[in-house]
Amino acid sequence: MTDPIPTSVDQKPVATQRPPSGMSLHFNGVRHMIPVDARTTVLDALREHLQLTGTKKGCDHGQCGACTVHINGRRVLACLSLAVAHTDDDIRTIEGVTPSDGALHPVQEAFLACDALQCGFCTPGQIMSAIALLDEIKTEQGPAARLSSDEIRERMSGNICRCGAYPNIVAAVTRAMAGQDGAR
Amino acid sequence: MSERVFGAGLKPREDPALLRGERQYTADIALPGTVHMEFLRSEHGHATIRGIDVTEAQAMPGVLRIVTGADLEGHLMPLPCIWVPGGVESHFPPHPYGLPGAGTALATGRVRFIGEPVAAVVAETRAQAADAARAIRVDYEVLPAVITPEQALADGAPQLHDAVPGNLNARWTCGDADGTEAALAEAEVVVKLDLHNRRTINSPLEPRAAVGDYDPLTGEYTLYATTQSPHNHRFLLSALVLGIPFNKLRVVAPEIGGSFGTKGYLYPDMPLVLFLAKELGRPVKWQDSREGLMCSTVQGRDHRQYASIAGTRDGKITALKCTSYANLGAYPSTIGPGVATALMGRSITGTYDIEHAFCEVFATFTNTVPLGAQRGSGRAEATFLIERLVDRFAATIGMDPAEVRRRNMVRPEQQPFDNRMGWLYDSGDYGAALERALEMAGYADREAAKRAARARGKLLGVGISTFVAVCGVGPSPRIAKEGMLGGSWESANIRVHPTGEVTLTIGVTGTGQSHETTFAQIVAQEFGVAVDSVQVLHSDTTKAPYGQGTYGSRSYSVGGPAVQIAARQVTDKMRLAAAHMFGVDDSAVVFRDGSVLVEGDPEKTKTFQDMAMALWYGWDLPPGMEPAIDVTTTFDPADFNYPYGAHIAVVEVDEVTGDVELVRYIAVNDVGPVGNPLVVDGQIEGSIVHGVGQALMEVAQYDQTGALLTANLDRYAIPRAADVPFFELDRMETPTPHNPLGAKGAGEAATVPTAAAVTNAVCDALAEFGVQHIDMPLTAETVWRAMNAATTSRSEAQ
């Protein structure tokens, strides 16, 4: 008997009663026609229609950060973003930043090195938030920018980790920040 | 000897896939043809249902089925409650088997809390189901609600359950009532403290979810659910709710996004997705929302405690008494009544040797969300009480609170120590943990630190809390006496494959504690093989040996020994086979670096793989030995285990705003020998964050109608990165004699003292204002009011 849990990415969209029209969205460098209505969020488009389930729904109200994705390079809460408002934008998810060869992104590596996760549910959002944060400080302060632990805490406070791995998350972001200016 | 794998801080093997977002949680499952279930939840805290009109909803697009409580009669039995207050008379809603009931899956006749499911709608899409649920018309006759135990127990109070007179589930007691009263009457000093350890919400980041599937050809049901007890839930759902054969239900727990106690309970969605999957012939999926979680997943704490501590002027504590009103919510959750009574009441003496102690708990039903476990449940409420009382006692007699603790703590030579309330502490040096924490904190220099902070406009406070926490739920006969209807053993299966790789299948299910890594380490150590060659499976009831689930910090301290015992049965068998092949006594055979060999005789060496193959072929085995290696064992511990420790919080309170900043946190914990220190330290840090949350910001607030005013993560604050500093941790490792690993519970112990340490620190900071106690959460407003009330009353007194 085959395992009845299908892998998330290979699965075709579930048959649904579709509204007559859809929209075109640009996820992880690929354009998809998705049969969603105007109230569909980027998060539901990802999870329910493309089976890109790495992005998590923790609250659906922009309060927990688990659904953080990048839209045109900036970190955005997918649950508060209507898909119809982003048809011309570049939307990138945890699947899009993870190398396809089985390796990890340097920020993922830093989280692994610092044990900055436990149950893993908030982790994709933390990673997306941390990657964008590093880009933000580079843009604001140049490539050699360094944030204090307190500044990292503040800038990562949009992402709840109920397992309480915060000390290690702060350490991981610090490590990733140190590693990104070509030191290694 | 090969490098020790056991005890090494290996990176969790689960992490790379979690970091890539690739592990599958229940809500990520999309079976072909899935339809979606949504609940209509009660909007009243207490009301009679006069009628339900589904006509309009039924006609809406995509709607496949709507069921109400009446539709389930004859199909689904009420949910059971399986942990009742032990040893006392108790009253419950009914269950047809005469067991304690926990309410029906959908409300029948009456609703008793806001959030209680009234109807379930299945539609092609989740949005369609939600739209249709909103179109159901319920005719309610609103009844007065009771929110607190005091209201519920008052004369003439509205009654929630016909079978529960006076809304009282049970009056549970433990300890020496008469001796305690006498000691209080004779004491030189008696200090009273009334406090409210308020309702909290666990709020795991992953909301609960369930997917039901049914195969009409075999008559088999499958439930994928956010459950930390798949085997136990399989039993309860099949036998006591659905009324189907045990072997017609498979329960699978996919990846779980945190639980902290909440996902060990039966919830209405679990039988409903199964029932509806059969009815509709399609998989039925339900995903909770955050608001749904807040108003229907079990909540924590909620004891109103009236306590007295007595002692001598030279610091000896002689008696302790507590009367507590526990708020069970509208229905007993699966194990809620036991959590609220035994886990709290037996724990109130903490790390101290107190000759006379007594506790009574009035476990009471109210129109609020059912109560369950929250990380550290019961023990945290007890520890908060005793550690606040010790500080109050110290202040009253004018003694350093550290010194009062020194003079009363259980000494190592007293172990095993009967705390006279029902716990037999196992091992450890409580005083040594305290001294280590005091040293790390620089406790002796605290006055200088206070002066320095004062110069910056900050009131610095230092708070100590010690703890000992009953953990590692088991043994089975013992928990039966505590009122639990169930066993508490764990099991493990090990197969050594012909090629030498190993598959370990464990009965216990994790909720984010890296079980696949730590349990592999135990096996790799015993076999002398590479840890990567040990695969770990779990959480699918058709594949895994039975287990009771992860709760009460029992995965490693009860499941771990099962793994070690199974591994030793494997090596015992392989050793006998090797001795037979080598022609030596089996005592000469050792396992090392992937080999099975005889020391000092290079001729007599086989690889672990060769031995696995030899047992697979079965060509040359000792007489009577069965071929192949496939071993299953169970382990039921000799007694509970008792992690302990000492924590110290250092806070700074803004003297103008009352804002509290946790600036340092020192924690010394003894959870016995650890299998993976990286994982254990993560559990300890997370536990501390959980306790800090309760101390500083978390509280579930209800209005008088039973409406939860804190039903999202804006209104219910939980700690974020900016709320906690780096922690200063140390560990001691005293084995428990109650399991062969010597392991003590590590998953929640560090939550137990945290709220008390932080509150003691804030009260220390405010001592000069005459503040004696503040109920949590210690928000800026609460602290500011306490400072100003104390200041005002002092100036009025002058």
PDB file of C-alpha atoms in Angstrom, chain A residues 1-9 11-18 37 39 44 47-49 51-66 94-95 97-105 107-124 126-127 149-150 152-172 174, chain B residues 11-12 14-25 27-34 36 61-62 124-128 131 134 201-207 213 222 224 250 252 254-258 260 282 285 287-291 374-375 511-514 540 543 661 678-679 681-683 685-687 689-690 693 698 712-727:
ATOM      1  CA  MET A   1       0.000   0.000   0.000  1.00  0.00           C
ATOM      2  CA  THR A   2       1.353   3.405  -0.825  1.00  0.00           C
ATOM      3  CA  ASP A   3       1.511   6.000   1.859  1.00  0.00           C
ATOM      4  CA  PRO A   4      -1.687   8.015   1.680  1.00  0.00           C
ATOM      5  CA  ILE A   5       0.006  11.249   2.671  1.00  0.00           C
ATOM      6  CA  PRO A   6       0.976  12.811  -0.643  1.00  0.00           C
ATOM      7  CA  THR A   7       4.076  14.919  -0.802  1.00  0.00           C
ATOM      8  CA  SER A   8       3.054  18.512  -0.753  1.00  0.00           C
ATOM      9  CA  VAL A   9       4.808  19.886  -3.791  1.00  0.00           C
ATOM     10  CA  GLN A  11       0.332  17.098  -5.554  1.00  0.00           C
ATOM     11  CA  LYS A  12      -1.983  18.649  -8.112  1.00  0.00           C
ATOM     12  CA  PRO A  13      -4.419  21.253  -6.816  1.00  0.00           C
ATOM     13  CA  VAL A  14      -7.413  19.725  -5.105  1.00  0.00           C
ATOM     14  CA  ALA A  15     -10.516  19.689  -7.268  1.00  0.00           C
ATOM     15  CA  THR A  16     -12.765  22.485  -6.139  1.00  0.00           C
ATOM     16  CA  GLN A  17     -15.771  24.323  -7.426  1.00  0.00           C
ATOM     17  CA  ARG A  18     -13.902  27.011  -9.206  1.00  0.00           C
ATOM     18  CA  ASP A  37     -11.350  34.775  -6.248  1.00  0.00           C
ATOM     19  CA  ARG A  39     -10.730  37.597  -1.422  1.00  0.00           C
ATOM     20  CA  ASP A  44      -4.144  30.753   0.706  1.00  0.00           C
ATOM     21  CA  ARG A  47      -1.091  26.734   0.455  1.00  0.00           C
ATOM     22  CA  GLU A  48      -4.456  25.769  -0.997  1.00  0.00           C
ATOM     23  CA  HIS A  49      -3.830  26.168  -4.724  1.00  0.00           C
ATOM     24  CA  GLN A  51       0.452  23.167  -2.429  1.00  0.00           C
ATOM     25  CA  LEU A  52       3.435  25.310  -1.445  1.00  0.00           C
ATOM     26  CA  THR A  53       2.873  24.487   2.219  1.00  0.00           C
ATOM     27  CA  GLY A  54       6.246  25.565   3.584  1.00  0.00           C
ATOM     28  CA  THR A  55       4.648  28.935   4.365  1.00  0.00           C
ATOM     29  CA  LYS A  56       2.574  28.419   7.517  1.00  0.00           C
ATOM     30  CA  LYS A  57      -0.709  29.840   8.725  1.00  0.00           C
ATOM     31  CA  GLY A  58      -0.411  30.569  12.426  1.00  0.00           C
ATOM     32  CA  CYS A  59      -3.015  33.287  12.920  1.00  0.00           C
ATOM     33  CA  ASP A  60      -4.230  34.618   9.539  1.00  0.00           C
ATOM     34  CA  HIS A  61      -4.283  38.094  11.074  1.00  0.00           C
ATOM     35  CA  GLY A  62      -0.740  39.354  10.725  1.00  0.00           C
ATOM     36  CA  GLN A  63       0.046  38.776  14.384  1.00  0.00           C
ATOM     37  CA  CYS A  64       2.468  35.835  14.397  1.00  0.00           C
ATOM     38  CA  GLY A  65       4.772  36.122  11.372  1.00  0.00           C
ATOM     39  CA  ALA A  66       4.623  32.430  10.392  1.00  0.00           C
ATOM     40  CA  ILE A  94      10.746  29.396   1.710  1.00  0.00           C
ATOM     41  CA  GLU A  95      10.699  26.955  -1.208  1.00  0.00           C
ATOM     42  CA  VAL A  97      15.049  30.636  -1.169  1.00  0.00           C
ATOM     43  CA  THR A  98      16.032  27.052  -0.353  1.00  0.00           C
ATOM     44  CA  PRO A  99      18.678  25.747  -2.732  1.00  0.00           C
ATOM     45  CA  SER A 100      17.276  22.982  -4.919  1.00  0.00           C
ATOM     46  CA  ASP A 101      20.355  20.768  -4.541  1.00  0.00           C
ATOM     47  CA  GLY A 102      19.568  19.712  -0.980  1.00  0.00           C
ATOM     48  CA  ALA A 103      21.846  22.343   0.542  1.00  0.00           C
ATOM     49  CA  LEU A 104      20.734  25.119   2.851  1.00  0.00           C
ATOM     50  CA  HIS A 105      20.693  28.894   2.449  1.00  0.00           C
ATOM     51  CA  VAL A 107      20.623  31.826   6.994  1.00  0.00           C
ATOM     52  CA  GLN A 108      19.190  28.316   7.260  1.00  0.00           C
ATOM     53  CA  GLU A 109      22.742  27.104   7.963  1.00  0.00           C
ATOM     54  CA  ALA A 110      23.071  29.661  10.746  1.00  0.00           C
ATOM     55  CA  PHE A 111      19.781  28.541  12.298  1.00  0.00           C
ATOM     56  CA  LEU A 112      20.994  24.938  12.147  1.00  0.00           C
ATOM     57  CA  ALA A 113      24.333  25.837  13.701  1.00  0.00           C
ATOM     58  CA  CYS A 114      22.689  27.756  16.562  1.00  0.00           C
ATOM     59  CA  ASP A 115      19.824  25.310  17.203  1.00  0.00           C
ATOM     60  CA  ALA A 116      17.408  28.142  16.545  1.00  0.00           C
ATOM     61  CA  LEU A 117      14.321  25.982  16.086  1.00  0.00           C
ATOM     62  CA  GLN A 118      12.331  23.296  17.841  1.00  0.00           C
ATOM     63  CA  CYS A 119       8.940  22.334  16.426  1.00  0.00           C
ATOM     64  CA  GLY A 120       9.752  24.095  13.158  1.00  0.00           C
ATOM     65  CA  PHE A 121       6.337  25.621  12.553  1.00  0.00           C
ATOM     66  CA  CYS A 122       7.498  29.227  12.821  1.00  0.00           C
ATOM     67  CA  THR A 123      10.834  28.447  11.193  1.00  0.00           C
ATOM     68  CA  PRO A 124      10.094  29.197   7.519  1.00  0.00           C
ATOM     69  CA  GLN A 126      11.751  33.234  10.811  1.00  0.00           C
ATOM     70  CA  ILE A 127      14.100  32.357   7.939  1.00  0.00           C
ATOM     71  CA  SER A 149      21.603  41.749  19.869  1.00  0.00           C
ATOM     72  CA  ASP A 150      18.939  44.158  21.097  1.00  0.00           C
ATOM     73  CA  ILE A 152      18.108  42.039  16.209  1.00  0.00           C
ATOM     74  CA  ARG A 153      15.582  41.175  18.922  1.00  0.00           C
ATOM     75  CA  GLU A 154      13.518  44.195  17.996  1.00  0.00           C
ATOM     76  CA  ARG A 155      13.676  43.551  14.268  1.00  0.00           C
ATOM     77  CA  MET A 156      12.804  39.857  14.674  1.00  0.00           C
ATOM     78  CA  SER A 157       9.901  40.554  17.020  1.00  0.00           C
ATOM     79  CA  GLY A 158       7.304  40.154  14.292  1.00  0.00           C
ATOM     80  CA  ASN A 159       7.920  36.420  14.320  1.00  0.00           C
ATOM     81  CA  ILE A 160       6.591  34.498  17.291  1.00  0.00           C
ATOM     82  CA  CYS A 161       8.359  31.301  18.351  1.00  0.00           C
ATOM     83  CA  ARG A 162       6.153  29.687  20.978  1.00  0.00           C
ATOM     84  CA  CYS A 163       8.803  27.039  21.626  1.00  0.00           C
ATOM     85  CA  GLY A 164      10.852  29.978  22.915  1.00  0.00           C
ATOM     86  CA  ALA A 165      14.021  29.531  20.885  1.00  0.00           C
ATOM     87  CA  TYR A 166      14.591  33.293  20.874  1.00  0.00           C
ATOM     88  CA  PRO A 167      18.089  33.342  22.400  1.00  0.00           C
ATOM     89  CA  ASN A 168      19.252  30.947  19.699  1.00  0.00           C
ATOM     90  CA  ILE A 169      17.369  32.799  16.954  1.00  0.00           C
ATOM     91  CA  VAL A 170      19.155  36.004  17.941  1.00  0.00           C
ATOM     92  CA  ALA A 171      22.442  34.097  17.932  1.00  0.00           C
ATOM     93  CA  ALA A 172      21.663  32.641  14.502  1.00  0.00           C
ATOM     94  CA  THR A 174      24.061  37.399  14.475  1.00  0.00           C
TER      95      THR A 174
ATOM     96  CA  LYS B  11      22.265  18.647  15.768  1.00  0.00           C
ATOM     97  CA  PRO B  12      18.696  17.386  15.423  1.00  0.00           C
ATOM     98  CA  GLU B  14      14.851  16.799  11.887  1.00  0.00           C
ATOM     99  CA  ASP B  15      16.216  20.321  11.439  1.00  0.00           C
ATOM    100  CA  PRO B  16      17.290  20.516   7.770  1.00  0.00           C
ATOM    101  CA  ALA B  17      13.825  19.553   6.494  1.00  0.00           C
ATOM    102  CA  LEU B  18      12.151  21.853   9.020  1.00  0.00           C
ATOM    103  CA  LEU B  19      14.397  24.703   7.914  1.00  0.00           C
ATOM    104  CA  ARG B  20      13.440  24.025   4.314  1.00  0.00           C
ATOM    105  CA  GLY B  21       9.743  24.004   5.194  1.00  0.00           C
ATOM    106  CA  GLU B  22       9.405  20.444   3.972  1.00  0.00           C
ATOM    107  CA  ARG B  23       8.074  18.483   6.939  1.00  0.00           C
ATOM    108  CA  GLN B  24       4.383  17.864   6.701  1.00  0.00           C
ATOM    109  CA  TYR B  25       2.032  19.185   9.400  1.00  0.00           C
ATOM    110  CA  ALA B  27      -2.847  21.263   7.743  1.00  0.00           C
ATOM    111  CA  ASP B  28      -0.399  20.566   4.909  1.00  0.00           C
ATOM    112  CA  ILE B  29      -2.079  17.269   4.040  1.00  0.00           C
ATOM    113  CA  ALA B  30      -4.173  17.369   0.888  1.00  0.00           C
ATOM    114  CA  LEU B  31      -5.723  13.990   0.122  1.00  0.00           C
ATOM    115  CA  PRO B  32      -7.298  13.757  -3.330  1.00  0.00           C
ATOM    116  CA  GLY B  33     -10.960  14.743  -3.236  1.00  0.00           C
ATOM    117  CA  THR B  34     -10.775  16.403   0.156  1.00  0.00           C
ATOM    118  CA  HIS B  36     -13.657  20.905   4.204  1.00  0.00           C
ATOM    119  CA  PRO B  61     -22.903  26.764  -3.010  1.00  0.00           C
ATOM    120  CA  GLY B  62     -20.681  23.783  -2.393  1.00  0.00           C
ATOM    121  CA  GLU B 124     -16.216  21.675  -1.258  1.00  0.00           C
ATOM    122  CA  THR B 125     -14.009  24.552  -0.098  1.00  0.00           C
ATOM    123  CA  ARG B 126     -13.141  25.927   3.292  1.00  0.00           C
ATOM    124  CA  ALA B 127     -14.539  29.341   2.384  1.00  0.00           C
ATOM    125  CA  GLN B 128     -17.856  27.818   1.316  1.00  0.00           C
ATOM    126  CA  ASP B 131     -19.901  31.054   4.655  1.00  0.00           C
ATOM    127  CA  ARG B 134     -22.527  31.779   9.255  1.00  0.00           C
ATOM    128  CA  ILE B 201      -3.742  30.044  26.840  1.00  0.00           C
ATOM    129  CA  ASN B 202      -1.009  27.751  25.584  1.00  0.00           C
ATOM    130  CA  SER B 203      -1.229  29.107  22.058  1.00  0.00           C
ATOM    131  CA  PRO B 204       1.031  26.699  20.190  1.00  0.00           C
ATOM    132  CA  LEU B 205       1.832  28.396  16.913  1.00  0.00           C
ATOM    133  CA  GLU B 206       0.264  25.565  14.926  1.00  0.00           C
ATOM    134  CA  PRO B 207      -3.522  25.579  15.388  1.00  0.00           C
ATOM    135  CA  ASP B 213     -10.595   9.339   5.718  1.00  0.00           C
ATOM    136  CA  THR B 222      -7.831   6.947   9.206  1.00  0.00           C
ATOM    137  CA  TYR B 224      -4.488  12.457  10.669  1.00  0.00           C
ATOM    138  CA  ARG B 250      -5.658   4.191  12.284  1.00  0.00           C
ATOM    139  CA  VAL B 252      -1.432   9.284  12.434  1.00  0.00           C
ATOM    140  CA  PRO B 254       2.123  14.168  11.343  1.00  0.00           C
ATOM    141  CA  GLU B 255       4.658  16.834  12.291  1.00  0.00           C
ATOM    142  CA  ILE B 256       3.296  18.816  15.236  1.00  0.00           C
ATOM    143  CA  GLY B 257       3.905  22.532  15.592  1.00  0.00           C
ATOM    144  CA  GLY B 258       4.177  22.725  19.352  1.00  0.00           C
ATOM    145  CA  PHE B 260       2.710  22.472  25.475  1.00  0.00           C
ATOM    146  CA  ARG B 282     -14.591  11.715   0.768  1.00  0.00           C
ATOM    147  CA  LYS B 285     -10.376  18.179   6.530  1.00  0.00           C
ATOM    148  CA  GLN B 287      -8.276  23.376  10.235  1.00  0.00           C
ATOM    149  CA  ASP B 288      -8.771  25.551  13.247  1.00  0.00           C
ATOM    150  CA  SER B 289      -8.302  29.303  13.086  1.00  0.00           C
ATOM    151  CA  ARG B 290      -6.364  31.226  15.698  1.00  0.00           C
ATOM    152  CA  GLU B 291      -9.607  32.576  17.161  1.00  0.00           C
ATOM    153  CA  GLN B 374      -0.199  24.097  30.181  1.00  0.00           C
ATOM    154  CA  ARG B 375       3.547  23.483  30.227  1.00  0.00           C
ATOM    155  CA  THR B 511       5.631  17.739  19.353  1.00  0.00           C
ATOM    156  CA  GLY B 512       8.911  19.346  18.405  1.00  0.00           C
ATOM    157  CA  GLN B 513      11.451  17.841  20.824  1.00  0.00           C
ATOM    158  CA  SER B 514      13.756  16.145  18.272  1.00  0.00           C
ATOM    159  CA  ASP B 540       1.475   6.052  12.991  1.00  0.00           C
ATOM    160  CA  LYS B 543       3.356   0.996  12.225  1.00  0.00           C
ATOM    161  CA  GLU B 661      12.360  44.476  31.922  1.00  0.00           C
ATOM    162  CA  LEU B 678      21.592  20.646  22.866  1.00  0.00           C
ATOM    163  CA  VAL B 679      18.021  19.416  22.785  1.00  0.00           C
ATOM    164  CA  ASP B 681      18.991  23.137  26.767  1.00  0.00           C
ATOM    165  CA  GLY B 682      16.524  24.117  24.050  1.00  0.00           C
ATOM    166  CA  GLN B 683      13.698  22.650  26.098  1.00  0.00           C
ATOM    167  CA  GLU B 685      15.188  27.824  27.381  1.00  0.00           C
ATOM    168  CA  GLY B 686      11.765  27.414  25.842  1.00  0.00           C
ATOM    169  CA  SER B 687      10.305  26.468  29.203  1.00  0.00           C
ATOM    170  CA  VAL B 689      10.247  31.769  27.958  1.00  0.00           C
ATOM    171  CA  HIS B 690       6.882  30.151  28.627  1.00  0.00           C
ATOM    172  CA  GLY B 693       5.140  34.942  29.363  1.00  0.00           C
ATOM    173  CA  GLU B 698      -0.235  36.415  29.438  1.00  0.00           C
ATOM    174  CA  ASN B 712      -6.169  36.660  19.220  1.00  0.00           C
ATOM    175  CA  LEU B 713      -2.442  37.279  19.445  1.00  0.00           C
ATOM    176  CA  ASP B 714      -2.866  41.042  19.670  1.00  0.00           C
ATOM    177  CA  ARG B 715      -5.085  40.827  22.732  1.00  0.00           C
ATOM    178  CA  TYR B 716      -3.335  37.795  24.201  1.00  0.00           C
ATOM    179  CA  ALA B 717       0.319  38.746  24.374  1.00  0.00           C
ATOM    180  CA  ILE B 718       2.966  36.052  24.249  1.00  0.00           C
ATOM    181  CA  PRO B 719       6.704  36.618  24.453  1.00  0.00           C
ATOM    182  CA  ARG B 720       8.564  37.827  21.412  1.00  0.00           C
ATOM    183  CA  ALA B 721      12.290  38.030  20.764  1.00  0.00           C
ATOM    184  CA  ALA B 722      12.592  41.432  22.437  1.00  0.00           C
ATOM    185  CA  ASP B 723      11.038  40.189  25.688  1.00  0.00           C
ATOM    186  CA  VAL B 724      13.810  37.850  26.816  1.00  0.00           C
ATOM    187  CA  PRO B 725      17.553  38.227  27.325  1.00  0.00           C
ATOM    188  CA  PHE B 726      20.158  35.532  26.779  1.00  0.00           C
ATOM    189  CA  PHE B 727      19.799  33.078  29.656  1.00  0.00           C
TER     190      PHE B 727
END
